[in-house]
Short mmCIF file of C-alpha atoms in Angstrom, two decimals:
data_model
loop_
_atom_site.label_atom_id
_atom_site.label_comp_id
_atom_site.label_asym_id
_atom_site.label_seq_id
_atom_site.Cartn_x
_atom_site.Cartn_y
_atom_site.Cartn_z
CA GLY A 1 27.44 229.28 261.51
CA GLY A 2 23.84 229.57 262.59
CA MET A 3 21.24 226.84 263.02
CA TRP A 4 20.90 224.10 260.40
CA MET A 5 17.53 222.34 260.11
CA PRO A 6 16.34 222.88 263.70
CA GLU A 7 13.82 220.42 265.11
CA ARG A 8 10.15 221.33 264.71
CA SER A 9 9.70 222.97 268.13
CA ALA A 10 12.79 225.16 267.68
CA LEU A 11 11.76 226.06 264.12
CA ASP A 12 8.30 227.02 265.36
CA ARG A 13 9.87 229.31 267.98
CA ILE A 14 12.17 230.89 265.42
CA ARG A 15 9.24 231.52 263.08
CA ALA A 16 7.21 233.01 265.94
CA ALA A 17 10.10 235.39 266.71
CA ILE A 18 10.34 236.34 263.03
CA ALA A 19 6.59 236.91 262.79
CA ALA A 20 6.57 239.04 265.95
CA SER A 21 9.44 241.25 264.81
CA PRO A 22 10.14 240.86 261.08
CA GLU A 23 12.68 243.66 261.06
CA ALA A 24 14.97 241.97 263.61
CA LEU A 25 16.23 239.15 261.37
CA GLU A 26 16.31 241.49 258.39
CA ALA A 27 18.57 243.89 260.30
CA LEU A 28 20.92 241.06 261.29
CA VAL A 29 21.47 239.79 257.75
CA ARG A 30 21.72 243.32 256.35
CA ALA A 31 24.39 244.38 258.85
CA PRO A 32 27.50 245.55 256.95
CA ALA A 33 29.86 243.06 258.63
CA PHE A 34 27.52 240.15 257.91
CA ARG A 35 26.93 241.14 254.29
CA ARG A 36 30.61 241.77 253.64
CA ARG A 37 31.58 238.29 254.86
CA PHE A 38 28.57 236.12 253.97
CA ARG A 39 26.33 238.21 251.64
CA ARG A 40 23.13 236.46 252.82
CA LEU A 41 21.67 233.50 254.66
CA ASP A 42 22.20 230.20 252.91
CA ALA A 43 19.23 229.35 250.70
CA GLU A 44 19.57 225.57 250.83
CA ALA A 45 16.33 224.81 252.66
CA ILE A 46 13.48 227.15 251.78
CA LEU A 47 9.84 226.13 251.52
CA LYS A 48 8.08 226.81 248.22
CA ARG A 49 4.91 227.76 250.11
CA MET A 50 4.30 229.52 253.38
CA PRO A 51 4.32 227.35 256.50
CA ARG A 52 0.93 226.56 258.04
CA GLY A 53 -0.57 229.36 260.03
CA TYR A 54 1.10 232.22 258.18
CA PRO A 55 -0.54 234.17 255.37
CA GLY A 56 1.36 234.68 252.13
CA THR A 57 1.03 238.42 252.67
CA HIS A 58 2.90 238.40 255.99
CA PRO A 59 5.59 241.15 256.09
CA ALA A 60 8.21 238.49 256.90
CA ALA A 61 7.05 235.96 254.31
CA LYS A 62 10.54 235.71 252.85
CA TRP A 63 12.09 234.67 256.19
CA LEU A 64 9.21 232.49 257.40
CA ARG A 65 9.81 230.08 254.51
CA TYR A 66 13.37 229.32 255.66
CA ARG A 67 13.97 225.96 257.37
CA SER A 68 17.66 226.60 258.12
CA PHE A 69 19.32 229.77 259.30
CA THR A 70 22.99 229.44 258.40
CA ALA A 71 25.64 231.54 256.72
CA THR A 72 28.79 230.20 255.14
CA ARG A 73 31.64 231.35 252.99
CA MET A 74 34.39 229.49 251.22
CA LEU A 75 38.04 230.10 252.01
CA SER A 76 40.74 229.61 249.44
CA GLU A 77 43.64 227.28 250.08
CA ARG A 78 45.87 230.33 250.35
CA GLU A 79 43.61 231.86 253.02
CA ILE A 80 43.53 228.61 254.99
CA GLN A 81 47.30 228.14 254.93
CA GLY A 82 48.19 231.81 255.44
CA PRO A 83 49.26 233.42 258.68
CA GLY A 84 46.12 235.59 258.74
CA LEU A 85 43.72 232.66 259.24
CA PRO A 86 43.11 233.19 262.98
CA ALA A 87 42.30 236.89 262.49
CA ARG A 88 40.07 236.09 259.50
CA LEU A 89 38.14 233.46 261.46
CA GLU A 90 37.80 235.83 264.40
CA ARG A 91 36.19 238.44 262.11
CA ASP A 92 33.91 235.78 260.60
CA PHE A 93 32.74 234.58 263.99
CA ALA A 94 32.23 238.16 265.19
CA ALA A 95 30.01 238.81 262.16
CA LEU A 96 27.99 235.65 262.90
CA LEU A 97 27.60 236.24 266.63
CA PRO A 98 24.51 238.51 266.43
CA LEU A 99 22.67 235.92 264.32
CA VAL A 100 23.61 233.09 266.68
CA ARG A 101 22.55 235.11 269.73
CA TRP A 102 19.22 236.00 268.10
CA LEU A 103 18.55 232.35 267.21
CA ASN A 104 19.45 231.19 270.73
CA ALA A 105 17.12 233.79 272.25
CA ALA A 106 14.34 232.85 269.82
CA ILE A 107 14.43 229.18 270.79
CA GLY A 108 14.63 229.99 274.49
CA TYR A 109 18.14 229.02 275.53
CA PRO A 110 18.44 230.35 279.09
CA GLY A 111 20.45 233.52 279.42
CA TRP A 112 20.60 234.41 275.72
CA GLU A 113 17.66 236.79 275.83
CA ARG A 114 19.73 239.12 278.03
CA ARG A 115 22.63 239.18 275.60
CA TYR A 116 20.79 240.15 272.47
#
């Protein structure tokens, strides 16, 4: 879940939200439920250098280099076929919801700023 490779305008808005409040994204990915289920954001698309307009010393430098904001976890065949799958997925989605709401608010989806 999250936002995979957002278009440039959305990515710029996400980075602006990160730069304005570096602790917000950090708090989301450090939340116990998120860490327990996903450990961290996926690191598949991270810039080697800082994006234009941001100094390397920015307090949120780590997060500003991300190009995707997703979290995943693998399920075993036993977990997928077991009777507990719906409850497991419900807990996974509940752990992802704060990140998704924050991303939606950051890119300006109407109504999401009131929910986060």
